[in-house]
Amino acid sequence: MNLKEKIALLPNEPGCYLMRNESENVIYVGKAKNLKNRVKSYFTGAHNEKTTRLVSEIRDFSYVLTNSERESLILESNLIKQYLPKYNIRLMDDKTYPYIELTKEAHPRLQVIRKKNVKGKVFGPYPNVYAARQTTRLLNRLYPLRKCDTMPKKACLYYHIGQCLGPCINKKVDYEDTLSQITSFLKGDTKVVLSRLEEEMIKASAEMQYEKAGEFRDMIQSIDSTIEKQIINLNDFKDRDIISFASNQDDISLQILMMRQGKMVDHHQVVFAYVGEIIDEVMSYLQQFYDQMQPDEFLFSDRFNLEDVESIYGKKAVIPQIGDKKKLTDMASKNADYDLEHH
């Protein structure tokens, strides 16, 4: 199949694409709201010198479908750091997504950071620094954490308005419950905070404090847009592979999404003809693929039987039914289905 034929089969969906040269090395990684339109654009019309050089080297490409454009943005960053493609190096150096750090100090703070080599708990990445700062401001308003970079000698305004526990004047301050709630929120469990904001909004509206009610409404909307969960990254630093397959009478499509240190950084996709039982062929392929090394965890789609995968991989094997891990296996299934239909 030549490039033109392969482009014609691309989906009109969001995702990331990986351009490869004649040595099969990844030379460029990009993201797209519409994969077909974006990849097709490289091979039509006039381009600048750098893009023209890139196109002249492209001999093949692969892609990963995502659930949203925002997810593809984060995946793109991970893939660039993994492959270091020569046409992305400047982008990689210039474009680092922001994170939120919950510091590990005796009296912790929230701060927006760019690099992750810090001692505290790190959450993200966020799509842009505005989103990260808005989230930090929201949490600082709702929870009485320390706000000052350096400890003052006397209580500041935040203490007097109830937005700080005043560690500068109170030697014994218990942060355990506050830190637990903030951590849950930053991991994506927004129910407690949203409920609290909705109560405050209703109360302000009932008291005819409409401007204040509007502020709470804006906070709720901000959460929806800035704390939208990204299943591309899980903040647990585990190595895991997400596996699914699709099949018809002739072929099997196998999709493996690879997470390292909690970030999706690579994928492996293959379509092959089979003889005999489908699941036996799939398991045989996986045994060969993982002969030398295995990740900390395997997430299998519900197209697998738990007994089959546990018999080989033991407790490393999970078939998730709910939550982010289920969304990851659904993403693998979506890619396997598309590859089978269009290979």
mmCIF file of C-alpha atoms in Angstrom:
data_model
loop_
_atom_site.group_PDB
_atom_site.id
_atom_site.type_symbol
_atom_site.label_atom_id
_atom_site.label_comp_id
_atom_site.label_asym_id
_atom_site.label_seq_id
_atom_site.Cartn_x
_atom_site.Cartn_y
_atom_site.Cartn_z
ATOM 1 C CA MET A 1 0.000 0.000 0.000
ATOM 2 C CA ASN A 2 1.497 3.356 -1.005
ATOM 3 C CA LEU A 3 1.236 6.580 1.000
ATOM 4 C CA LYS A 4 -1.644 7.976 -1.044
ATOM 5 C CA GLU A 5 -3.710 4.842 -0.482
ATOM 6 C CA LYS A 6 -2.841 4.820 3.213
ATOM 7 C CA ILE A 7 -3.848 8.472 3.654
ATOM 8 C CA ALA A 8 -7.214 7.764 2.008
ATOM 9 C CA LEU A 9 -7.928 5.245 4.773
ATOM 10 C CA LEU A 10 -7.133 7.624 7.646
ATOM 11 C CA PRO A 11 -10.026 8.506 9.986
ATOM 12 C CA ASN A 12 -11.481 11.989 10.390
ATOM 13 C CA GLU A 13 -10.760 11.826 14.126
ATOM 14 C CA PRO A 14 -8.263 13.294 16.599
ATOM 15 C CA GLY A 15 -4.966 11.590 17.268
ATOM 16 C CA CYS A 16 -1.204 11.630 16.800
ATOM 17 C CA TYR A 17 0.786 10.612 13.735
ATOM 18 C CA LEU A 18 4.394 9.420 13.497
ATOM 19 C CA MET A 19 6.285 10.049 10.239
ATOM 20 C CA ARG A 20 9.045 7.526 9.381
ATOM 21 C CA ASN A 21 11.942 7.563 6.912
ATOM 22 C CA GLU A 22 13.308 4.736 4.753
ATOM 23 C CA SER A 23 15.168 3.342 7.789
ATOM 24 C CA GLU A 24 11.817 3.221 9.636
ATOM 25 C CA ASN A 25 13.049 5.803 12.141
ATOM 26 C CA VAL A 26 10.509 8.291 13.502
ATOM 27 C CA ILE A 27 11.477 11.679 12.077
ATOM 28 C CA TYR A 28 8.411 13.712 13.059
ATOM 29 C CA VAL A 29 5.510 13.438 15.509
ATOM 30 C CA GLY A 30 2.412 15.597 15.169
ATOM 31 C CA LYS A 31 -1.077 15.928 16.596
ATOM 32 C CA ALA A 32 -4.301 16.568 14.740
ATOM 33 C CA LYS A 33 -7.937 17.366 15.338
ATOM 34 C CA ASN A 34 -8.601 15.509 12.081
ATOM 35 C CA LEU A 35 -5.912 12.957 11.201
ATOM 36 C CA LYS A 36 -6.881 12.543 7.552
ATOM 37 C CA ASN A 37 -6.919 16.272 6.790
ATOM 38 C CA ARG A 38 -3.693 16.966 8.658
ATOM 39 C CA VAL A 39 -1.598 14.164 7.175
ATOM 40 C CA LYS A 40 -2.999 14.814 3.693
ATOM 41 C CA SER A 41 -1.955 18.477 3.952
ATOM 42 C CA TYR A 42 1.738 17.486 3.954
ATOM 43 C CA PHE A 43 1.400 16.043 0.469
ATOM 44 C CA THR A 44 -0.619 18.852 -1.125
ATOM 45 C CA GLY A 45 0.197 22.496 -1.811
ATOM 46 C CA ALA A 46 3.387 24.476 -1.202
ATOM 47 C CA HIS A 47 5.389 24.359 2.052
ATOM 48 C CA ASN A 48 8.300 26.106 3.694
ATOM 49 C CA GLU A 49 11.832 24.733 3.355
ATOM 50 C CA LYS A 50 11.783 22.670 6.552
ATOM 51 C CA THR A 51 8.426 21.023 5.787
ATOM 52 C CA THR A 52 9.527 20.309 2.217
ATOM 53 C CA ARG A 53 12.629 18.515 3.545
ATOM 54 C CA LEU A 54 10.477 16.538 5.981
ATOM 55 C CA VAL A 55 8.042 15.425 3.266
ATOM 56 C CA SER A 56 10.906 14.368 0.993
ATOM 57 C CA GLU A 57 12.050 11.899 3.667
ATOM 58 C CA ILE A 58 8.661 10.396 4.584
ATOM 59 C CA ARG A 59 8.299 6.786 3.485
ATOM 60 C CA ASP A 60 5.633 5.618 5.926
ATOM 61 C CA PHE A 61 3.582 6.742 8.902
ATOM 62 C CA SER A 62 1.600 5.289 11.786
ATOM 63 C CA TYR A 63 -0.950 6.855 14.090
ATOM 64 C CA VAL A 64 -2.762 6.543 17.421
ATOM 65 C CA LEU A 65 -6.401 7.577 17.770
ATOM 66 C CA THR A 66 -7.301 9.549 20.908
ATOM 67 C CA ASN A 67 -10.611 10.531 22.463
ATOM 68 C CA SER A 68 -10.067 14.278 22.146
ATOM 69 C CA GLU A 69 -7.780 16.910 20.697
ATOM 70 C CA ARG A 70 -6.565 17.701 24.207
ATOM 71 C CA GLU A 71 -5.454 14.109 24.745
ATOM 72 C CA SER A 72 -3.576 14.159 21.445
ATOM 73 C CA LEU A 73 -1.740 17.291 22.599
ATOM 74 C CA ILE A 74 -0.396 15.517 25.696
ATOM 75 C CA LEU A 75 0.382 12.309 23.788
ATOM 76 C CA GLU A 76 2.335 14.319 21.217
ATOM 77 C CA SER A 77 4.568 15.695 23.968
ATOM 78 C CA ASN A 78 5.203 12.198 25.353
ATOM 79 C CA LEU A 79 6.036 10.739 21.937
ATOM 80 C CA ILE A 80 8.428 13.565 21.081
ATOM 81 C CA LYS A 81 10.335 13.019 24.322
ATOM 82 C CA GLN A 82 10.410 9.271 23.642
ATOM 83 C CA TYR A 83 11.626 9.354 20.018
ATOM 84 C CA LEU A 84 13.485 12.691 19.802
ATOM 85 C CA PRO A 85 12.557 13.069 16.097
ATOM 86 C CA LYS A 86 14.961 15.339 14.256
ATOM 87 C CA TYR A 87 12.201 17.593 12.921
ATOM 88 C CA ASN A 88 10.701 17.990 16.421
ATOM 89 C CA ILE A 89 13.828 18.735 18.458
ATOM 90 C CA ARG A 90 13.338 22.493 18.550
ATOM 91 C CA LEU A 91 9.677 22.042 19.423
ATOM 92 C CA MET A 92 10.645 19.682 22.227
ATOM 93 C CA ASP A 93 13.107 22.191 23.663
ATOM 94 C CA ASP A 94 10.748 25.167 23.424
ATOM 95 C CA LYS A 95 7.420 23.651 24.361
ATOM 96 C CA THR A 96 7.209 22.146 27.860
ATOM 97 C CA TYR A 97 3.762 21.768 29.360
ATOM 98 C CA PRO A 98 3.094 23.066 32.890
ATOM 99 C CA TYR A 99 2.486 20.933 35.986
ATOM 100 C CA ILE A 100 1.158 21.664 39.478
ATOM 101 C CA GLU A 101 3.360 20.751 42.423
ATOM 102 C CA LEU A 102 2.093 20.125 45.950
ATOM 103 C CA THR A 103 5.331 20.844 47.797
ATOM 104 C CA LYS A 104 6.808 18.508 50.387
ATOM 105 C CA GLU A 105 7.528 21.277 52.907
ATOM 106 C CA ALA A 106 6.429 21.120 56.536
ATOM 107 C CA HIS A 107 3.766 23.651 55.556
ATOM 108 C CA PRO A 108 2.997 22.737 51.921
ATOM 109 C CA ARG A 109 2.105 25.075 49.060
ATOM 110 C CA LEU A 110 0.714 24.716 45.555
ATOM 111 C CA GLN A 111 2.797 26.081 42.699
ATOM 112 C CA VAL A 112 2.941 25.896 38.907
ATOM 113 C CA ILE A 113 6.180 24.384 37.572
ATOM 114 C CA ARG A 114 7.681 23.509 34.177
ATOM 115 C CA LYS A 115 10.146 20.782 35.134
ATOM 116 C CA LYS A 116 9.297 17.700 37.156
ATOM 117 C CA ASN A 117 12.599 17.124 38.999
ATOM 118 C CA VAL A 118 11.119 18.364 42.290
ATOM 119 C CA LYS A 119 10.545 16.749 45.682
ATOM 120 C CA GLY A 120 6.792 17.256 46.005
ATOM 121 C CA LYS A 121 3.814 15.530 44.392
ATOM 122 C CA VAL A 122 3.415 16.514 40.747
ATOM 123 C CA PHE A 123 0.146 16.586 38.780
ATOM 124 C CA GLY A 124 -0.428 17.196 35.096
ATOM 125 C CA PRO A 125 0.620 18.114 32.518
ATOM 126 C CA TYR A 126 -1.935 20.834 31.800
ATOM 127 C CA PRO A 127 -2.695 22.058 28.265
ATOM 128 C CA ASN A 128 -1.380 25.544 29.022
ATOM 129 C CA VAL A 129 -0.047 27.626 31.879
ATOM 130 C CA TYR A 130 -3.326 29.568 32.175
ATOM 131 C CA ALA A 131 -5.203 26.351 32.975
ATOM 132 C CA ALA A 132 -2.625 25.354 35.588
ATOM 133 C CA ARG A 133 -2.686 28.786 37.256
ATOM 134 C CA GLN A 134 -6.489 28.925 37.280
ATOM 135 C CA THR A 135 -6.574 25.531 38.991
ATOM 136 C CA THR A 136 -4.000 26.646 41.568
ATOM 137 C CA ARG A 137 -5.941 29.852 42.304
ATOM 138 C CA LEU A 138 -9.156 27.883 42.725
ATOM 139 C CA LEU A 139 -7.600 25.434 45.197
ATOM 140 C CA ASN A 140 -5.873 28.214 47.121
ATOM 141 C CA ARG A 141 -9.239 29.936 47.511
ATOM 142 C CA LEU A 142 -11.021 26.776 48.662
ATOM 143 C CA TYR A 143 -8.355 25.256 50.918
ATOM 144 C CA PRO A 144 -6.371 26.979 53.701
ATOM 145 C CA LEU A 145 -2.876 26.112 52.508
ATOM 146 C CA ARG A 146 0.092 28.393 53.034
ATOM 147 C CA LYS A 147 0.309 30.993 50.240
ATOM 148 C CA CYS A 148 3.621 32.731 51.071
ATOM 149 C CA ASP A 149 6.911 31.710 49.414
ATOM 150 C CA THR A 150 8.781 32.579 52.625
ATOM 151 C CA MET A 151 7.284 32.340 56.091
ATOM 152 C CA PRO A 152 6.283 35.798 57.437
ATOM 153 C CA LYS A 153 6.792 36.790 61.070
ATOM 154 C CA LYS A 154 3.123 37.582 61.618
ATOM 155 C CA ALA A 155 -0.230 36.476 60.230
ATOM 156 C CA CYS A 156 -1.082 37.863 56.802
ATOM 157 C CA LEU A 157 -4.428 38.753 55.208
ATOM 158 C CA TYR A 158 -5.050 35.168 54.042
ATOM 159 C CA TYR A 159 -5.161 34.000 57.676
ATOM 160 C CA HIS A 160 -7.656 36.694 58.653
ATOM 161 C CA ILE A 161 -10.037 35.835 55.780
ATOM 162 C CA GLY A 162 -9.857 32.104 56.489
ATOM 163 C CA GLN A 163 -7.732 31.092 53.479
ATOM 164 C CA CYS A 164 -4.662 30.023 55.486
ATOM 165 C CA LEU A 165 -4.201 28.076 58.736
ATOM 166 C CA GLY A 166 -1.479 30.491 59.832
ATOM 167 C CA PRO A 167 1.583 28.256 60.314
ATOM 168 C CA CYS A 168 3.562 31.441 60.964
ATOM 169 C CA ILE A 169 1.752 31.858 64.316
ATOM 170 C CA ASN A 170 0.337 28.353 64.940
ATOM 171 C CA LYS A 171 3.009 25.739 65.580
ATOM 172 C CA LYS A 172 0.644 22.765 65.306
ATOM 173 C CA VAL A 173 -1.240 22.717 62.008
ATOM 174 C CA ASP A 174 -2.922 19.537 60.724
ATOM 175 C CA TYR A 175 -2.942 19.390 56.912
ATOM 176 C CA GLU A 176 -3.847 15.711 56.482
ATOM 177 C CA ASP A 177 -7.496 16.113 55.460
ATOM 178 C CA THR A 178 -6.790 19.174 53.301
ATOM 179 C CA LEU A 179 -3.939 17.451 51.446
ATOM 180 C CA SER A 180 -6.070 14.359 50.876
ATOM 181 C CA GLN A 181 -8.879 16.415 49.303
ATOM 182 C CA ILE A 182 -6.488 18.438 47.122
ATOM 183 C CA THR A 183 -4.730 15.279 45.926
ATOM 184 C CA SER A 184 -8.048 13.633 45.033
ATOM 185 C CA PHE A 185 -9.110 16.740 43.124
ATOM 186 C CA LEU A 186 -5.879 16.970 41.136
ATOM 187 C CA LYS A 187 -6.141 13.279 40.250
ATOM 188 C CA GLY A 188 -9.535 13.995 38.699
ATOM 189 C CA ASP A 189 -12.057 13.361 41.487
ATOM 190 C CA THR A 190 -13.843 16.713 41.378
ATOM 191 C CA LYS A 191 -17.125 15.685 43.038
ATOM 192 C CA VAL A 192 -16.405 17.129 46.506
ATOM 193 C CA VAL A 193 -15.168 20.482 45.196
ATOM 194 C CA LEU A 194 -17.973 20.838 42.638
ATOM 195 C CA SER A 195 -20.588 20.062 45.284
ATOM 196 C CA ARG A 196 -19.078 22.672 47.585
ATOM 197 C CA LEU A 197 -19.013 25.315 44.849
ATOM 198 C CA GLU A 198 -22.602 24.593 43.816
ATOM 199 C CA GLU A 199 -23.755 25.018 47.436
ATOM 200 C CA GLU A 200 -21.941 28.359 47.666
ATOM 201 C CA MET A 201 -23.410 29.488 44.327
ATOM 202 C CA ILE A 202 -26.976 28.628 45.400
ATOM 203 C CA LYS A 203 -26.461 30.338 48.763
ATOM 204 C CA ALA A 204 -25.099 33.528 47.163
ATOM 205 C CA SER A 205 -27.944 33.599 44.642
ATOM 206 C CA ALA A 206 -30.552 33.157 47.402
ATOM 207 C CA GLU A 207 -28.995 36.099 49.249
ATOM 208 C CA MET A 208 -29.160 38.113 45.987
ATOM 209 C CA GLN A 209 -25.366 38.335 45.826
ATOM 210 C CA TYR A 210 -25.480 37.743 42.094
ATOM 211 C CA GLU A 211 -21.943 38.872 41.344
ATOM 212 C CA LYS A 212 -20.592 36.429 43.913
ATOM 213 C CA ALA A 213 -22.851 33.663 42.549
ATOM 214 C CA GLY A 214 -21.452 34.395 39.088
ATOM 215 C CA GLU A 215 -17.908 33.943 40.402
ATOM 216 C CA PHE A 216 -18.786 30.484 41.743
ATOM 217 C CA ARG A 217 -20.448 29.628 38.418
ATOM 218 C CA ASP A 218 -17.263 30.630 36.582
ATOM 219 C CA MET A 219 -15.215 28.436 38.931
ATOM 220 C CA ILE A 220 -17.431 25.447 38.135
ATOM 221 C CA GLN A 221 -17.021 26.076 34.407
ATOM 222 C CA SER A 222 -13.270 26.463 34.892
ATOM 223 C CA ILE A 223 -13.084 23.030 36.488
ATOM 224 C CA ASP A 224 -14.888 21.495 33.533
ATOM 225 C CA SER A 225 -12.377 22.967 31.084
ATOM 226 C CA THR A 226 -9.091 22.796 33.014
ATOM 227 C CA ILE A 227 -9.407 19.627 35.099
ATOM 228 C CA GLU A 228 -10.778 17.521 32.270
ATOM 229 C CA LYS A 229 -9.185 14.109 32.839
ATOM 230 C CA GLN A 230 -6.377 13.079 30.535
ATOM 231 C CA ILE A 231 -6.163 9.309 30.359
ATOM 232 C CA ILE A 232 -3.000 9.682 28.294
ATOM 233 C CA ASN A 233 -1.141 10.243 31.592
ATOM 234 C CA LEU A 234 -1.847 8.570 34.928
ATOM 235 C CA ASN A 235 -0.072 10.024 37.946
ATOM 236 C CA ASP A 236 1.098 6.679 39.368
ATOM 237 C CA PHE A 237 4.527 6.328 37.643
ATOM 238 C CA LYS A 238 3.856 2.710 36.614
ATOM 239 C CA ASP A 239 5.014 0.965 33.469
ATOM 240 C CA ARG A 240 1.997 -0.668 31.833
ATOM 241 C CA ASP A 241 0.878 -1.911 28.443
ATOM 242 C CA ILE A 242 -2.721 -1.670 27.267
ATOM 243 C CA ILE A 243 -3.716 -4.462 24.897
ATOM 244 C CA SER A 244 -6.699 -5.161 22.687
ATOM 245 C CA PHE A 245 -7.459 -6.895 19.422
ATOM 246 C CA ALA A 246 -10.073 -7.137 16.697
ATOM 247 C CA SER A 247 -10.646 -9.911 14.194
ATOM 248 C CA ASN A 248 -12.620 -11.024 11.171
ATOM 249 C CA GLN A 249 -12.667 -14.269 9.193
ATOM 250 C CA ASP A 250 -9.176 -13.697 7.806
ATOM 251 C CA ASP A 251 -7.131 -11.363 9.996
ATOM 252 C CA ILE A 252 -6.344 -10.291 13.534
ATOM 253 C CA SER A 253 -5.541 -6.677 14.405
ATOM 254 C CA LEU A 254 -3.511 -6.323 17.613
ATOM 255 C CA GLN A 255 -2.975 -2.977 19.349
ATOM 256 C CA ILE A 256 -0.555 -2.363 22.241
ATOM 257 C CA LEU A 257 -0.415 1.096 23.850
ATOM 258 C CA MET A 258 2.655 1.539 26.040
ATOM 259 C CA MET A 259 2.827 3.637 29.206
ATOM 260 C CA ARG A 260 6.128 4.221 30.970
ATOM 261 C CA GLN A 261 6.271 5.989 34.326
ATOM 262 C CA GLY A 262 2.534 6.625 34.000
ATOM 263 C CA LYS A 263 2.803 8.314 30.575
ATOM 264 C CA MET A 264 1.753 6.926 27.215
ATOM 265 C CA VAL A 265 4.914 7.066 25.124
ATOM 266 C CA ASP A 266 4.636 4.475 22.350
ATOM 267 C CA HIS A 267 2.445 1.983 20.558
ATOM 268 C CA HIS A 268 2.749 -1.248 18.606
ATOM 269 C CA GLN A 269 0.217 -2.246 15.991
ATOM 270 C CA VAL A 270 0.081 -5.260 13.706
ATOM 271 C CA VAL A 271 -2.453 -6.979 11.447
ATOM 272 C CA PHE A 272 -1.774 -10.608 10.545
ATOM 273 C CA ALA A 273 -3.554 -13.582 9.000
ATOM 274 C CA TYR A 274 -4.373 -16.480 11.298
ATOM 275 C CA VAL A 275 -5.174 -20.171 11.275
ATOM 276 C CA GLY A 276 -7.061 -21.796 14.145
ATOM 277 C CA GLU A 277 -8.458 -20.151 17.284
ATOM 278 C CA ILE A 278 -8.234 -16.369 17.398
ATOM 279 C CA ILE A 279 -7.366 -16.069 21.085
ATOM 280 C CA ASP A 280 -4.650 -18.742 20.765
ATOM 281 C CA GLU A 281 -3.034 -16.789 17.936
ATOM 282 C CA VAL A 282 -3.190 -13.554 19.938
ATOM 283 C CA MET A 283 -1.694 -15.103 23.075
ATOM 284 C CA SER A 284 1.041 -16.781 21.024
ATOM 285 C CA TYR A 285 1.991 -13.429 19.496
ATOM 286 C CA LEU A 286 2.048 -11.751 22.923
ATOM 287 C CA GLN A 287 4.234 -14.482 24.421
ATOM 288 C CA GLN A 288 6.820 -13.867 21.720
ATOM 289 C CA PHE A 289 6.501 -10.089 22.008
ATOM 290 C CA TYR A 290 7.055 -10.128 25.799
ATOM 291 C CA ASP A 291 9.684 -12.856 25.830
ATOM 292 C CA GLN A 292 12.471 -10.600 27.116
ATOM 293 C CA MET A 293 10.783 -7.940 29.226
ATOM 294 C CA GLN A 294 7.398 -7.198 30.772
ATOM 295 C CA PRO A 295 5.938 -3.986 32.227
ATOM 296 C CA ASP A 296 4.636 -3.676 35.801
ATOM 297 C CA GLU A 297 1.042 -4.133 34.683
ATOM 298 C CA PHE A 298 -0.989 -5.365 31.717
ATOM 299 C CA LEU A 299 -4.394 -3.867 30.998
ATOM 300 C CA PHE A 300 -6.371 -6.165 28.705
ATOM 301 C CA SER A 301 -9.618 -5.186 27.023
ATOM 302 C CA ASP A 302 -12.795 -7.093 27.790
ATOM 303 C CA ARG A 303 -12.251 -8.995 24.532
ATOM 304 C CA PHE A 304 -9.881 -11.192 26.543
ATOM 305 C CA ASN A 305 -10.794 -13.830 29.118
ATOM 306 C CA LEU A 306 -9.310 -13.097 32.548
ATOM 307 C CA GLU A 307 -8.370 -16.744 33.141
ATOM 308 C CA ASP A 308 -6.395 -16.822 29.885
ATOM 309 C CA VAL A 309 -4.313 -13.754 30.672
ATOM 310 C CA GLU A 310 -3.857 -14.541 34.385
ATOM 311 C CA SER A 311 -2.563 -18.020 33.543
ATOM 312 C CA ILE A 312 0.366 -16.387 31.721
ATOM 313 C CA TYR A 313 0.878 -13.009 33.398
ATOM 314 C CA GLY A 314 -0.513 -13.665 36.894
ATOM 315 C CA LYS A 315 -1.568 -10.687 38.994
ATOM 316 C CA LYS A 316 0.047 -8.313 36.510
ATOM 317 C CA ALA A 317 -2.969 -8.924 34.272
ATOM 318 C CA VAL A 318 -6.082 -6.785 34.756
ATOM 319 C CA ILE A 319 -9.284 -6.458 32.729
ATOM 320 C CA PRO A 320 -10.668 -3.125 34.001
ATOM 321 C CA GLN A 321 -14.425 -2.617 34.071
ATOM 322 C CA ILE A 322 -14.665 1.053 35.065
ATOM 323 C CA GLY A 323 -12.620 4.228 35.357
ATOM 324 C CA ASP A 324 -9.587 5.546 33.495
ATOM 325 C CA LYS A 325 -8.067 2.122 32.935
ATOM 326 C CA LYS A 326 -11.253 0.990 31.197
ATOM 327 C CA LYS A 327 -11.046 4.113 29.015
ATOM 328 C CA LEU A 328 -7.489 3.146 28.091
ATOM 329 C CA THR A 329 -8.501 -0.364 27.003
ATOM 330 C CA ASP A 330 -11.405 1.165 25.059
ATOM 331 C CA MET A 331 -8.888 3.390 23.264
ATOM 332 C CA ALA A 332 -6.787 0.331 22.374
ATOM 333 C CA SER A 333 -9.919 -1.434 21.080
ATOM 334 C CA LYS A 334 -10.870 1.618 19.011
ATOM 335 C CA ASN A 335 -7.456 1.613 17.343
ATOM 336 C CA ALA A 336 -7.521 -2.159 16.766
ATOM 337 C CA ASP A 337 -10.968 -1.915 15.144
ATOM 338 C CA TYR A 338 -9.882 0.863 12.824
ATOM 339 C CA ASP A 339 -6.661 -0.888 11.804
ATOM 340 C CA LEU A 340 -8.564 -4.074 10.976
ATOM 341 C CA GLU A 341 -11.147 -2.253 8.904
ATOM 342 C CA HIS A 342 -8.636 -0.217 6.912
ATOM 343 C CA HIS A 343 -5.450 -2.283 6.652
#
